Tab-separated table of C-alpha atoms in Angstrom:
chain	number	residue	atom	x	y	z
A	1	MET	CA	-56.674	-80.342	12.407
A	2	LEU	CA	-59.366	-77.945	11.241
A	3	ARG	CA	-62.551	-79.828	10.447
A	4	ILE	CA	-65.731	-78.450	8.874
A	5	LEU	CA	-69.222	-79.862	8.514
A	6	ASP	CA	-69.547	-81.018	4.901
A	7	ALA	CA	-73.050	-80.311	3.554
A	8	ARG	CA	-72.589	-83.099	0.990
A	9	THR	CA	-72.386	-85.796	3.650
A	10	GLY	CA	-73.428	-84.142	6.912
A	11	ALA	CA	-70.163	-85.312	8.452
A	12	PRO	CA	-67.113	-83.373	9.673
A	13	VAL	CA	-64.159	-83.526	7.275
A	14	PRO	CA	-60.667	-81.974	7.157
A	15	ALA	CA	-60.650	-78.514	5.579
A	16	ALA	CA	-57.054	-78.723	4.369
A	17	PRO	CA	-54.679	-81.236	2.784
A	18	ALA	CA	-53.118	-83.666	5.232
A	19	ARG	CA	-49.610	-82.403	4.449
A	20	ARG	CA	-48.739	-79.433	6.662
A	21	GLY	CA	-48.100	-76.406	4.493
A	22	GLY	CA	-50.203	-77.834	1.647
A	23	LEU	CA	-52.380	-75.613	-0.523
A	24	ALA	CA	-56.023	-75.384	0.584
A	25	ARG	CA	-58.275	-73.901	-2.097
A	26	ILE	CA	-61.505	-72.177	-1.126
A	27	GLU	CA	-64.099	-71.282	-3.768
A	28	VAL	CA	-66.786	-68.751	-2.869
A	29	ARG	CA	-70.181	-68.112	-4.475
A	30	ALA	CA	-71.631	-64.818	-3.277
A	31	PRO	CA	-73.691	-63.026	-5.933
A	32	GLY	CA	-75.244	-60.423	-3.561
A	33	PRO	CA	-75.359	-57.584	-2.929
A	34	ASP	CA	-76.946	-58.425	0.419
A	35	LEU	CA	-76.058	-59.299	3.989
A	36	THR	CA	-76.223	-63.030	3.301
A	37	SER	CA	-73.591	-62.797	0.555
A	38	LEU	CA	-71.498	-60.652	2.895
A	39	ARG	CA	-71.750	-63.398	5.518
A	40	VAL	CA	-70.619	-65.966	2.937
A	41	LEU	CA	-67.533	-63.863	2.197
A	42	LEU	CA	-66.889	-63.407	5.914
A	43	THR	CA	-67.096	-67.174	6.469
A	44	ALA	CA	-64.617	-67.830	3.664
A	45	ASP	CA	-62.312	-65.190	5.146
A	46	LEU	CA	-62.471	-66.862	8.566
A	47	LEU	CA	-61.767	-70.250	6.996
A	48	ALA	CA	-58.710	-68.894	5.179
A	49	ARG	CA	-57.399	-67.197	8.331
A	50	ALA	CA	-57.935	-70.324	10.440
A	51	LEU	CA	-56.170	-72.502	7.873
A	52	GLU	CA	-53.197	-70.155	7.847
A	53	LEU	CA	-53.041	-70.143	11.646
A	54	ASN	CA	-52.895	-73.933	11.394
A	55	GLY	CA	-49.943	-73.807	9.009
A	56	ALA	CA	-51.748	-74.348	5.695
A	57	GLN	CA	-51.603	-72.117	2.638
A	58	ALA	CA	-55.090	-70.843	1.837
A	59	TRP	CA	-56.069	-69.906	-1.733
A	60	PRO	CA	-59.483	-68.182	-1.627
A	61	THR	CA	-61.107	-67.670	-5.038
A	62	LEU	CA	-64.378	-66.212	-6.307
A	63	ALA	CA	-66.671	-68.209	-8.576
A	64	THR	CA	-68.838	-65.129	-9.129
A	65	THR	CA	-68.052	-61.516	-9.905
A	66	LEU	CA	-68.823	-59.387	-6.870
A	67	PRO	CA	-71.120	-56.396	-7.285
A	68	GLY	CA	-69.312	-53.187	-6.400
A	69	GLU	CA	-71.422	-52.576	-3.305
A	70	LEU	CA	-70.702	-56.061	-1.977
A	71	ARG	CA	-66.971	-55.732	-2.636
A	72	ALA	CA	-66.897	-52.389	-0.806
A	73	ALA	CA	-68.787	-53.865	2.148
A	74	ALA	CA	-66.395	-56.830	2.298
A	75	ASP	CA	-63.414	-54.475	2.271
A	76	ALA	CA	-64.972	-52.470	5.105
A	77	LEU	CA	-65.427	-55.652	7.160
A	78	ALA	CA	-61.722	-56.533	6.740
A	79	VAL	CA	-62.489	-59.462	4.417
A	80	ARG	CA	-59.311	-59.970	2.446
A	81	PRO	CA	-59.545	-59.798	-1.376
A	82	PHE	CA	-60.169	-63.102	-3.144
A	83	GLU	CA	-58.769	-64.056	-6.519
A	84	GLU	CA	-61.210	-64.191	-9.425
A	85	ALA	CA	-61.640	-67.864	-10.364
A	86	ARG	CA	-62.993	-67.305	-13.863
A	87	GLY	CA	-61.093	-69.399	-16.365
A	88	LEU	CA	-59.625	-71.611	-13.669
A	89	ALA	CA	-60.594	-75.264	-14.011
A	90	TRP	CA	-62.322	-76.500	-10.891
A	91	GLY	CA	-59.941	-78.593	-8.840
A	92	THR	CA	-56.904	-78.118	-11.105
A	93	GLY	CA	-54.090	-79.274	-8.858
A	94	VAL	CA	-56.339	-78.928	-5.803
A	95	PRO	CA	-59.117	-81.509	-6.182
A	96	ASP	CA	-60.531	-81.065	-2.674
A	97	ALA	CA	-61.373	-77.365	-2.786
A	98	VAL	CA	-63.891	-76.200	-0.180
A	99	LEU	CA	-66.977	-74.551	-1.691
A	100	VAL	CA	-68.571	-71.839	0.491
A	101	VAL	CA	-72.188	-71.045	-0.471
A	102	ALA	CA	-75.346	-69.560	0.952
A	103	GLU	CA	-78.101	-71.792	2.252
A	104	GLY	CA	-80.733	-72.580	-0.361
A	105	GLU	CA	-78.451	-72.592	-3.397
A	106	GLY	CA	-79.406	-76.189	-4.087
A	107	ALA	CA	-77.299	-79.330	-4.170
A	108	ALA	CA	-75.916	-78.916	-7.703
A	109	TRP	CA	-72.483	-78.145	-6.298
A	110	PRO	CA	-69.493	-78.394	-8.652
A	111	GLY	CA	-66.322	-80.204	-7.769
A	112	ALA	CA	-65.821	-83.053	-5.354
A	113	GLY	CA	-64.617	-81.201	-2.289
A	114	PRO	CA	-66.550	-80.398	0.889
A	115	VAL	CA	-69.301	-77.768	0.916
A	116	LEU	CA	-69.645	-75.181	3.678
A	117	VAL	CA	-73.208	-73.820	3.817
A	118	VAL	CA	-73.892	-70.428	5.399
A	119	ALA	CA	-77.331	-69.541	6.808
A	120	PRO	CA	-78.961	-66.268	5.711
A	121	VAL	CA	-78.875	-62.886	7.405
A	122	VAL	CA	-82.137	-61.027	7.979
A	123	TRP	CA	-82.098	-57.346	8.889
A	124	THR	CA	-85.061	-56.818	11.232
A	125	GLY	CA	-84.336	-53.235	12.225
A	126	ARG	CA	-85.233	-49.954	10.609
A	127	THR	CA	-83.893	-49.263	7.190
A	128	PRO	CA	-81.335	-46.484	7.699
A	129	GLY	CA	-82.560	-43.342	6.006
A	130	ALA	CA	-86.014	-44.740	5.345
A	131	GLY	CA	-87.414	-45.003	8.867
A	132	GLU	CA	-89.135	-48.329	8.325
A	133	ALA	CA	-88.438	-52.029	8.610
A	134	GLY	CA	-87.241	-53.916	5.578
A	135	PRO	CA	-84.155	-54.816	3.577
A	136	ALA	CA	-81.422	-52.235	3.950
A	137	PRO	CA	-78.735	-51.470	1.375
A	138	LEU	CA	-75.331	-52.693	2.517
A	139	SER	CA	-73.858	-49.213	2.389
A	140	ALA	CA	-76.450	-48.039	4.928
A	141	LEU	CA	-75.331	-50.636	7.490
A	142	LEU	CA	-71.620	-49.840	7.479
A	143	ALA	CA	-71.457	-46.994	9.977
A	144	ASP	CA	-69.366	-49.316	12.195
A	145	PRO	CA	-68.092	-52.202	10.019
A	146	ALA	CA	-66.157	-53.903	12.833
A	147	ALA	CA	-69.283	-53.958	15.001
A	148	LEU	CA	-71.244	-55.531	12.137
A	149	ARG	CA	-68.483	-58.127	11.705
A	150	LEU	CA	-68.606	-58.942	15.430
A	151	ALA	CA	-72.421	-59.099	15.393
A	152	LEU	CA	-72.212	-61.682	12.596
A	153	LEU	CA	-69.526	-63.648	14.459
A	154	CYS	CA	-71.838	-63.870	17.479
A	155	VAL	CA	-74.359	-66.023	15.581
A	156	PRO	CA	-73.462	-69.655	14.714
A	157	ARG	CA	-72.955	-69.991	10.961
A	158	GLU	CA	-75.681	-72.625	10.622
A	159	GLU	CA	-78.298	-70.334	12.229
A	160	THR	CA	-80.128	-67.477	10.567
A	161	ALA	CA	-78.656	-64.204	11.821
A	162	ARG	CA	-81.437	-61.752	12.679
A	163	LEU	CA	-79.784	-58.398	13.148
A	164	ASP	CA	-81.051	-54.982	14.114
A	165	GLU	CA	-79.683	-51.775	15.566
A	166	ALA	CA	-79.652	-53.253	19.082
A	167	ALA	CA	-77.547	-56.261	18.034
A	168	VAL	CA	-75.009	-54.121	16.197
A	169	GLY	CA	-75.005	-51.598	19.045
A	170	ALA	CA	-74.308	-54.338	21.594
A	171	ALA	CA	-71.445	-55.577	19.445
A	172	ALA	CA	-70.085	-52.032	19.201
A	173	GLY	CA	-70.154	-51.693	22.982
A	174	ARG	CA	-68.377	-55.010	23.484
A	175	LEU	CA	-65.788	-54.055	20.888
A	176	ALA	CA	-65.135	-50.672	22.489
A	177	GLY	CA	-64.663	-52.336	25.873
A	178	TRP	CA	-62.183	-54.854	24.483
A	179	ARG	CA	-60.236	-52.216	22.564
A	180	GLY	CA	-59.932	-50.099	25.683
A	181	ALA	CA	-58.828	-53.102	27.723
A	182	VAL	CA	-56.241	-54.133	25.127
A	183	ALA	CA	-54.828	-50.588	25.103
A	184	GLY	CA	-54.494	-50.745	28.881
A	185	TRP	CA	-52.910	-54.210	28.941
A	186	ALA	CA	-50.333	-53.074	26.370
A	187	ARG	CA	-48.762	-50.877	29.068
A	188	SER	CA	-47.717	-53.987	31.038
A	189	PRO	CA	-44.708	-56.214	30.285
A	190	SER	CA	-45.449	-58.737	27.579
A	191	ARG	CA	-46.170	-62.324	28.607
A	192	PRO	CA	-46.761	-65.340	26.336
A	193	VAL	CA	-50.229	-66.606	25.545
A	194	PRO	CA	-50.939	-69.294	28.180
A	195	GLU	CA	-50.666	-72.712	26.550
A	196	ALA	CA	-54.065	-73.787	27.898
A	197	VAL	CA	-55.640	-70.690	26.342
A	198	ARG	CA	-53.855	-71.207	23.030
A	199	ALA	CA	-55.108	-74.807	22.982
A	200	ARG	CA	-58.694	-73.714	23.716
A	201	LEU	CA	-58.607	-71.149	20.923
A	202	ALA	CA	-57.251	-73.650	18.407
A	203	ALA	CA	-59.756	-76.314	19.485
A	204	ALA	CA	-62.569	-73.788	18.963
A	205	TRP	CA	-61.731	-72.688	15.445
A	206	GLU	CA	-60.754	-76.224	14.457
A	207	ASP	CA	-64.255	-77.371	15.448
A	208	ASP	CA	-66.144	-76.143	12.362
A	209	LEU	CA	-65.044	-72.515	12.931
A	210	ASP	CA	-66.762	-72.200	16.309
A	211	MET	CA	-66.518	-68.428	16.657
A	212	LEU	CA	-68.775	-68.299	19.706
A	213	GLU	CA	-66.294	-70.437	21.619
A	214	VAL	CA	-63.398	-68.250	20.433
A	215	LEU	CA	-65.222	-65.198	21.787
A	216	ASP	CA	-65.990	-67.043	25.040
A	217	VAL	CA	-62.296	-67.848	25.481
A	218	LEU	CA	-61.471	-64.149	25.181
A	219	ALA	CA	-64.168	-63.260	27.710
A	220	ASP	CA	-62.732	-65.828	30.124
A	221	VAL	CA	-59.193	-64.475	29.686
A	222	GLU	CA	-60.418	-60.935	30.317
A	223	ALA	CA	-62.147	-61.983	33.543
A	224	ASP	CA	-59.487	-64.377	34.910
A	225	PRO	CA	-57.480	-62.605	37.659
A	226	GLU	CA	-54.722	-65.207	37.325
A	227	VAL	CA	-53.835	-64.135	33.779
A	228	PRO	CA	-51.231	-61.312	33.707
A	229	ASP	CA	-52.187	-58.230	31.711
A	230	GLY	CA	-49.285	-58.811	29.322
A	231	ALA	CA	-50.615	-62.295	28.566
A	232	ARG	CA	-54.106	-60.886	28.089
A	233	PHE	CA	-52.740	-58.471	25.508
A	234	GLU	CA	-50.874	-61.199	23.607
A	235	THR	CA	-53.936	-63.484	23.705
A	236	PHE	CA	-56.229	-60.862	22.221
A	237	ALA	CA	-53.630	-59.907	19.598
A	238	TYR	CA	-53.215	-63.577	18.659
A	239	ALA	CA	-56.962	-64.208	18.392
A	240	ASP	CA	-57.377	-61.048	16.320
A	241	ARG	CA	-55.370	-62.681	13.550
A	242	LEU	CA	-58.541	-64.716	13.072
A	243	LEU	CA	-61.247	-62.291	14.198
A	244	ALA	CA	-59.855	-59.223	12.367
A	245	LEU	CA	-61.645	-56.795	14.703
A	246	ASP	CA	-58.709	-54.378	15.007
A	247	LEU	CA	-58.595	-54.978	18.751
A	248	ALA	CA	-55.318	-53.090	19.121
A	249	ARG	CA	-56.683	-49.967	17.411
A	250	ASP	CA	-56.672	-47.829	20.571
A	251	LEU	CA	-53.059	-48.473	21.605
A	252	GLY	CA	-51.455	-45.278	22.808
A	253	THR	CA	-54.732	-43.457	23.393
A	254	LEU	CA	-54.831	-43.900	27.175
A	255	ALA	CA	-53.633	-41.022	29.330
């Protein structure tokens, strides 16, 4: 069962209805346009993907109209489109909707469902095109959207993410290495995801969306000589249903 830390109570609570296949509504408040709002959208996207992997039906909705720049950045980061919630009564038919908000929005949260709070993102590098430190427009940070997504996944949601060119560059290097490895493993006969690995992955995302542990599981699978290449491929493909890093992008590019 996927459990999240509810900011209302400080306690972990289920993120979906008890009935398997039940509808889990997610409401997102991300006014933006900035990196923090982008991280809020990314968190809601991860929650929806994790719920679906666990057999629930996720219904992500927006409580705010997204600025065009923020919507474009979310699309670039493979955040799936959310339904506009305007005109929808809060909790109609789904009284336990999860509200996903940025840290510092105050405690005047609508509804009675759990609240998932996302810490801010601070860009500490040079502003692209300006040559100086300071806030950067989202469009200037999207040269490699998947690397930015991975860089955000590498910081626990409850911690402020301080990003710069080095952090995004490191994520890009890690991503390139994994994509190359996945393309190589795809040339071997397919093997199922090892049950112990599948259980570790599920335990990680079910524990308040612990993305760091998900990434650690993948690193362990990559390094474990006992895991067949075909099983490595299937493991990374399975995890990418949650991570959305396009890990199989380079299939067929190896000589």
